[in-house]
CSV table of C-alpha atoms and ligand atoms in Angstrom, one decimal:
chain,number,residue,atom,x,y,z
A,1,MET,CA,-21.9,17.9,-2.2
A,2,ASN,CA,-18.6,18.5,-2.9
A,3,LEU,CA,-15.6,19.3,-0.7
A,4,SER,CA,-11.9,20.3,-1.0
A,5,CYS,CA,-9.4,19.7,1.8
A,6,GLN,CA,-6.8,22.7,2.1
A,7,SER,CA,-4.4,21.3,3.7
A,8,CYS,CA,-3.8,17.5,2.0
A,9,GLY,CA,-5.8,18.5,-1.1
A,10,ALA,CA,-7.7,15.3,-1.0
A,11,GLN,CA,-11.3,16.0,-3.3
A,12,LEU,CA,-14.1,15.0,-1.4
A,13,VAL,CA,-17.6,14.0,-2.4
A,14,VAL,CA,-20.2,13.9,0.6
A,15,GLU,CA,-24.0,13.6,1.2
A,16,THR,CA,-25.1,16.9,2.4
A,17,THR,CA,-26.2,15.1,6.0
A,18,LEU,CA,-22.2,13.9,6.2
A,19,ARG,CA,-21.3,17.6,5.9
A,20,THR,CA,-18.1,17.6,7.6
A,21,THR,CA,-15.9,20.4,8.8
A,22,THR,CA,-12.5,18.7,9.2
A,23,CYS,CA,-11.2,16.3,6.8
A,24,PRO,CA,-11.1,12.7,7.2
A,25,TYR,CA,-7.7,12.4,6.1
A,26,CYS,CA,-5.8,15.0,8.4
A,27,ALA,CA,-7.9,16.4,10.5
A,28,ALA,CA,-7.3,19.9,9.4
A,29,PRO,CA,-10.4,22.4,10.0
A,30,SER,CA,-10.1,23.9,6.7
A,31,VAL,CA,-12.3,22.0,4.1
A,32,VAL,CA,-14.5,24.3,2.1
A,33,GLU,CA,-17.3,23.6,-0.2
A,34,ARG,CA,-16.1,23.6,-4.2
A,35,PRO,CA,-17.9,23.4,-7.4
A,36,PRO,CA,-17.8,19.6,-9.2
A,37,THR,CA,-15.0,18.6,-11.5
A,38,PRO,CA,-16.4,17.6,-14.3
A,39,ASP,CA,-13.5,16.3,-16.2
A,40,ARG,CA,-12.1,13.8,-13.4
A,41,PRO,CA,-12.5,10.3,-14.2
A,42,ARG,CA,-15.2,8.3,-13.0
A,43,PRO,CA,-14.3,5.4,-11.4
A,44,THR,CA,-14.4,2.1,-13.6
A,45,PHE,CA,-14.9,-0.3,-10.6
A,46,ALA,CA,-15.5,-0.3,-7.1
A,47,LEU,CA,-14.8,-2.6,-3.7
A,48,GLY,CA,-17.5,-2.5,-1.1
A,49,PHE,CA,-17.2,-2.5,2.6
A,50,VAL,CA,-17.1,-5.6,4.4
A,51,GLN,CA,-15.8,-4.4,8.0
A,52,LEU,CA,-19.1,-2.4,9.6
A,53,PRO,CA,-18.6,0.3,12.0
A,54,GLU,CA,-18.5,-0.8,15.5
A,55,ARG,CA,-16.1,-3.8,13.9
A,56,ALA,CA,-14.1,-0.8,12.6
A,57,ARG,CA,-13.8,0.9,15.7
A,58,GLU,CA,-12.8,-2.1,17.2
A,59,LEU,CA,-10.2,-3.1,15.2
A,60,ALA,CA,-9.1,0.5,15.5
A,61,ARG,CA,-8.8,0.4,19.2
A,62,GLU,CA,-7.8,-3.0,20.0
A,63,ASN,CA,-5.4,-3.3,17.3
A,64,LEU,CA,-4.0,0.2,16.6
A,65,LEU,CA,-4.2,2.4,19.7
A,66,ARG,CA,-3.9,0.2,22.8
A,67,ARG,CA,-1.2,-1.9,21.1
A,68,SER,CA,1.3,0.2,22.4
A,69,PHE,CA,2.5,0.3,25.7
A,70,TRP,CA,4.8,3.2,25.1
A,71,ALA,CA,2.0,5.2,23.3
A,72,PRO,CA,1.2,8.5,24.7
A,73,SER,CA,-1.9,7.9,26.8
A,74,SER,CA,-3.7,10.9,24.9
A,75,VAL,CA,-3.5,8.5,21.8
A,76,ARG,CA,-3.9,5.6,23.6
A,77,ASN,CA,-7.2,6.5,25.1
A,78,ALA,CA,-8.3,8.6,22.0
A,79,SER,CA,-11.8,8.0,20.8
A,80,VAL,CA,-12.5,6.5,17.8
A,81,GLU,CA,-15.8,8.1,17.3
A,82,ALA,CA,-13.4,10.4,14.3
A,83,LEU,CA,-13.3,7.0,12.3
A,84,ARG,CA,-14.9,7.3,8.8
A,85,GLY,CA,-15.6,5.0,6.1
A,86,ILE,CA,-14.2,6.7,2.8
A,87,TYR,CA,-14.1,5.2,-0.7
A,88,VAL,CA,-10.5,5.9,-1.6
A,89,PRO,CA,-9.4,6.2,-5.2
A,90,ALA,CA,-6.9,3.8,-6.9
A,91,TYR,CA,-5.5,2.7,-10.4
A,92,LEU,CA,-5.8,-0.9,-11.0
A,93,TYR,CA,-3.0,-1.5,-13.4
A,94,SER,CA,-2.0,-4.0,-15.8
A,95,VAL,CA,0.8,-4.4,-18.0
A,96,LEU,CA,2.6,-7.1,-20.4
A,97,VAL,CA,6.5,-6.3,-19.2
A,98,ARG,CA,9.5,-7.4,-21.6
A,99,SER,CA,13.3,-7.5,-20.2
A,100,GLU,CA,16.7,-7.6,-21.2
A,101,PHE,CA,18.5,-8.8,-18.4
A,102,SER,CA,22.6,-9.2,-18.1
A,103,ALA,CA,24.1,-11.1,-15.2
A,104,SER,CA,26.4,-13.9,-13.7
A,105,ILE,CA,25.4,-16.8,-13.4
A,106,GLY,CA,27.4,-19.5,-10.8
A,107,GLU,CA,28.2,-22.4,-10.8
A,108,ASN,CA,29.2,-24.6,-7.9
A,109,TYR,CA,31.5,-27.5,-8.1
A,110,THR,CA,33.8,-29.1,-5.5
A,111,GLU,CA,37.3,-29.9,-5.5
A,112,THR,CA,39.4,-31.7,-3.0
A,113,GLU,CA,42.5,-30.0,-1.6
A,114,THR,CA,45.6,-31.0,0.1
A,115,TYR,CA,46.9,-28.7,2.9
A,116,THR,CA,49.3,-29.7,6.1
A,117,ALA,CA,48.9,-29.6,9.4
A,118,THR,CA,50.7,-30.1,12.5
A,119,GLU,CA,49.7,-33.3,14.4
A,120,ASN,CA,51.4,-33.8,17.7
A,121,GLY,CA,54.5,-31.6,16.9
A,122,ARG,CA,54.4,-33.4,13.0
A,123,GLN,CA,53.7,-32.2,9.8
A,124,VAL,CA,51.0,-34.6,8.2
A,125,THR,CA,49.3,-34.1,4.6
A,126,ARG,CA,45.6,-33.9,4.7
A,127,THR,CA,42.7,-33.9,2.6
A,128,ARG,CA,39.6,-31.9,2.9
A,129,GLN,CA,36.4,-30.9,0.1
A,130,VAL,CA,35.8,-27.1,-1.0
A,131,THR,CA,33.5,-25.8,-3.0
A,132,ARG,CA,34.1,-23.3,-5.6
A,133,THR,CA,32.2,-21.2,-8.1
A,134,GLU,CA,32.8,-20.9,-11.8
A,135,TRP,CA,31.2,-17.6,-13.1
A,136,ARG,CA,29.8,-17.5,-16.7
A,137,PRO,CA,28.1,-14.6,-17.9
A,138,LEU,CA,24.2,-14.9,-19.3
A,139,GLN,CA,22.2,-12.1,-21.2
A,140,GLY,CA,18.6,-12.9,-22.0
A,141,GLN,CA,14.7,-12.0,-22.3
A,142,HIS,CA,11.8,-12.3,-19.9
A,143,ALA,CA,8.3,-11.3,-20.8
A,144,GLU,CA,5.4,-11.8,-17.7
A,145,TYR,CA,1.8,-10.5,-17.9
A,146,VAL,CA,1.5,-8.1,-14.6
A,147,GLN,CA,-2.0,-7.5,-13.6
A,148,GLU,CA,-3.7,-6.2,-10.1
A,149,VAL,CA,-1.0,-3.5,-9.5
A,150,LEU,CA,-2.8,-1.3,-7.1
A,151,VAL,CA,-1.6,2.0,-6.8
A,152,THR,CA,-3.6,5.4,-4.9
A,153,ALA,CA,-4.6,8.1,-7.0
A,154,SER,CA,-5.4,10.1,-3.5
A,155,SER,CA,-3.5,12.8,-2.0
A,156,GLY,CA,-5.3,11.7,1.2
A,157,LEU,CA,-3.6,8.4,1.3
A,158,ASN,CA,-0.4,8.0,-0.1
A,159,ASN,CA,0.8,4.5,-2.1
A,160,ASP,CA,3.1,3.2,0.8
A,161,GLU,CA,-0.1,3.7,3.4
A,162,LEU,CA,-1.9,2.1,1.0
A,163,GLN,CA,0.3,-1.1,0.4
A,164,HIS,CA,0.3,-1.7,4.0
A,165,LEU,CA,-3.6,-2.4,3.4
A,166,GLU,CA,-3.0,-4.3,1.1
A,167,PRO,CA,-4.3,-7.4,-0.6
A,168,PHE,CA,-7.9,-6.6,-1.0
A,169,ASP,CA,-9.5,-9.5,-2.6
A,170,LEU,CA,-10.3,-8.8,-6.1
A,171,ARG,CA,-12.0,-11.3,-6.8
A,172,GLN,CA,-14.9,-8.9,-5.5
A,173,LEU,CA,-14.3,-6.2,-7.5
A,174,ARG,CA,-17.7,-5.1,-9.2
A,175,ARG,CA,-18.5,-2.5,-11.6
A,176,TYR,CA,-18.9,1.2,-10.1
A,177,ASP,CA,-22.3,2.5,-9.7
A,178,ASP,CA,-23.3,5.6,-7.8
A,179,ALA,CA,-25.5,4.1,-5.8
A,180,LEU,CA,-22.8,1.9,-4.0
A,181,ILE,CA,-21.1,5.0,-2.5
A,182,ALA,CA,-24.5,6.9,-1.2
A,183,GLY,CA,-24.4,7.3,2.6
A,184,TRP,CA,-20.3,7.0,2.5
A,185,ILE,CA,-17.3,9.9,1.5
A,186,ALA,CA,-16.1,9.3,-1.1
A,187,GLU,CA,-12.7,10.8,-2.7
A,188,GLU,CA,-12.5,11.8,-6.6
A,189,PRO,CA,-9.3,10.9,-8.3
A,190,SER,CA,-6.9,13.6,-6.2
A,191,LEU,CA,-3.9,12.7,-8.5
A,192,SER,CA,-3.1,13.0,-11.7
A,193,GLN,CA,-3.3,9.6,-14.6
A,194,GLU,CA,0.6,10.5,-15.1
A,195,GLN,CA,1.4,10.6,-12.1
A,196,CYS,CA,-0.1,7.4,-11.0
A,197,LEU,CA,0.9,5.3,-14.0
A,198,GLU,CA,4.2,6.4,-12.6
A,199,LEU,CA,3.5,5.0,-9.2
A,200,ALA,CA,2.7,1.6,-10.8
A,201,ARG,CA,5.6,1.3,-13.1
A,202,GLN,CA,7.6,1.9,-10.0
A,203,GLU,CA,6.4,-1.0,-8.5
A,204,VAL,CA,6.4,-3.1,-11.1
A,205,ARG,CA,9.8,-2.5,-11.3
A,206,GLY,CA,10.7,-3.1,-7.9
A,207,HIS,CA,8.4,-6.5,-8.4
A,208,MET,CA,10.5,-7.4,-11.8
A,209,LYS,CA,13.9,-7.4,-10.1
A,210,GLN,CA,12.5,-9.9,-7.5
A,211,ARG,CA,11.2,-12.2,-10.3
A,212,LEU,CA,14.5,-11.7,-12.4
A,213,ALA,CA,16.2,-13.0,-9.7
A,214,ALA,CA,13.8,-16.0,-8.9
A,215,PHE,CA,14.3,-16.6,-13.0
A,216,MET,CA,18.2,-16.8,-12.9
A,217,PRO,CA,19.7,-20.4,-13.3
A,218,GLY,CA,22.6,-21.7,-11.4
A,219,ASP,CA,23.6,-22.0,-7.8
A,220,SER,CA,24.0,-18.3,-7.5
A,221,HIS,CA,24.0,-14.8,-9.7
A,222,ARG,CA,25.7,-12.0,-9.3
A,223,GLU,CA,25.9,-8.2,-11.2
A,224,LEU,CA,22.2,-8.5,-12.1
A,225,THR,CA,21.0,-5.6,-14.2
A,226,PHE,CA,17.9,-5.0,-16.7
A,227,SER,CA,15.8,-2.9,-19.1
A,228,THR,CA,12.1,-3.0,-18.9
A,229,GLN,CA,9.9,-2.0,-21.4
A,230,PHE,CA,6.0,-1.3,-20.8
A,231,ASP,CA,3.9,-2.8,-23.3
A,232,ASN,CA,-0.4,-3.0,-23.6
A,233,GLU,CA,-0.8,-0.6,-20.2
A,234,ALA,CA,-4.2,-0.7,-19.0
A,235,LEU,CA,-5.6,1.5,-16.4
A,236,SER,CA,-8.8,1.9,-14.8
A,237,VAL,CA,-9.9,3.8,-11.5
A,238,CYS,CA,-11.4,1.6,-8.7
A,239,LEU,CA,-12.6,2.9,-5.1
A,240,LEU,CA,-11.1,1.0,-2.5
A,241,PRO,CA,-13.0,0.7,0.9
A,242,VAL,CA,-10.8,2.0,3.8
A,243,TRP,CA,-11.7,2.9,7.3
A,244,VAL,CA,-10.0,6.2,8.4
A,245,LEU,CA,-8.9,7.8,11.9
A,246,ALA,CA,-7.4,10.9,11.8
A,247,LEU,CA,-6.1,12.6,15.4
A,248,ARG,CA,-4.3,15.6,16.0
A,249,HIS,CA,-2.9,14.9,19.2
A,250,ASP,CA,0.1,17.5,19.0
A,251,PRO,CA,-0.6,20.5,17.3
A,252,LYS,CA,3.2,20.9,15.6
A,253,ALA,CA,3.4,17.4,14.6
A,254,PRO,CA,1.4,16.3,11.3
A,255,PRO,CA,-1.7,14.3,12.5
A,256,LEU,CA,-1.7,10.6,13.0
A,257,ARG,CA,-3.5,8.4,10.5
A,258,PHE,CA,-4.9,4.7,11.4
A,259,LEU,CA,-6.2,2.6,8.4
A,260,VAL,CA,-8.9,-0.4,8.6
A,261,ASN,CA,-8.9,-2.0,5.8
A,262,GLY,CA,-12.6,-1.8,4.9
A,263,GLN,CA,-12.8,-5.4,3.2
A,264,THR,CA,-10.6,-7.5,5.2
A,265,GLY,CA,-9.9,-5.8,8.7
A,266,ALA,CA,-6.0,-5.4,8.3
A,267,VAL,CA,-4.8,-2.7,10.4
A,268,HIS,CA,-2.2,0.0,9.8
A,269,GLY,CA,-0.6,3.2,11.5
A,270,LYS,CA,2.3,4.2,13.5
A,271,VAL,CA,1.8,4.9,17.3
A,272,PRO,CA,4.3,7.5,18.4
A,273,VAL,CA,6.5,6.6,21.5
A,274,SER,CA,6.3,8.9,24.7
A,275,TRP,CA,9.5,9.6,25.6
A,276,VAL,CA,7.9,10.9,29.1
A,277,LYS,CA,6.8,7.3,29.7
A,278,VAL,CA,10.1,5.4,28.4
A,279,LEU,CA,12.1,7.8,30.7
A,280,VAL,CA,10.1,7.3,34.1
A,281,ALA,CA,10.8,3.5,33.1
A,282,VAL,CA,14.4,3.7,32.6
A,283,VAL,CA,14.7,5.8,36.0
A,284,LEU,CA,12.3,3.2,37.8
A,285,ALA,CA,14.8,0.4,36.5
A,286,LEU,CA,17.8,2.2,37.8
A,287,LEU,CA,16.2,2.5,41.2
A,288,VAL,CA,15.4,-1.2,41.5
A,289,LEU,CA,19.0,-2.0,39.9
A,290,GLY,CA,20.5,0.5,43.0
A,291,ALA,CA,18.0,-0.8,45.6
A,292,LEU,CA,19.5,-4.6,44.5
A,293,PHE,CA,23.3,-3.6,44.8
A,294,LEU,CA,22.8,-1.8,48.2
A,295,LEU,CA,21.0,-5.1,49.3
A,296,PHE,CA,23.6,-7.6,48.0
A,297,SER,CA,26.6,-5.3,48.8
A,298,LYS,CA,26.5,-5.4,52.4
B,1,ZN,ZN1,-7.2,16.9,4.7
């Protein structure tokens, strides 16, 4: 059956037996049944779940919830029973990037410098080695085939969260088959292909900046600027296995989300700080300091 979250916009596909009234991404109790959407792109590839439910719950409990001493007790001791395995839609992107760049390249050389110093009240002449840099302009072109860039196509899980769960071992990719998602919750690509393409290009631009910086000759460089052209772009929908635990611990705050990579077991999630705990600790520390002060000042 097809479900839609009124809160985060995730378009879910679940078996009737897995029918849920709360969204597995945001824990909002506003999941409604929706008609099928035939125009959504079908997945081409998928990665299967490797981490089993028990292991995923243990990782979520030990490596995320219990990890932070400063977290509110309600979060540290929260139940991980609500952890759900979701096939999260993503786009797998590859592109030929052609860049034109210009930069100033610095070459270091050493020079012997003469200087005067005062020693025992007398002026003396000394020499020392100094490193100087000569700058020359450089312009050029760089071409690189970038592949296996993953960007989210989910409205439940943003690209930043996906990046924290990467890398996935894409050698395990297989052709998508409906049988794979039987018994799991799957999300249909909820973001448009144009939105995902823009995300992918942004990610590649960031990557190219580092690649070009590493590509520069000389001892150092400055004023690196570049423009990029994207050719032979290819995008295919790929389903990724992710365990998601959504908690609403504070009705006023946005829901907390804890993630376990369903393939590698990598975890991600931000635990809030309990200011009450911090305050109690500070007061205790001050009391101890005060007691020590009184003890030793007698
Ligand atoms: Zn939702």
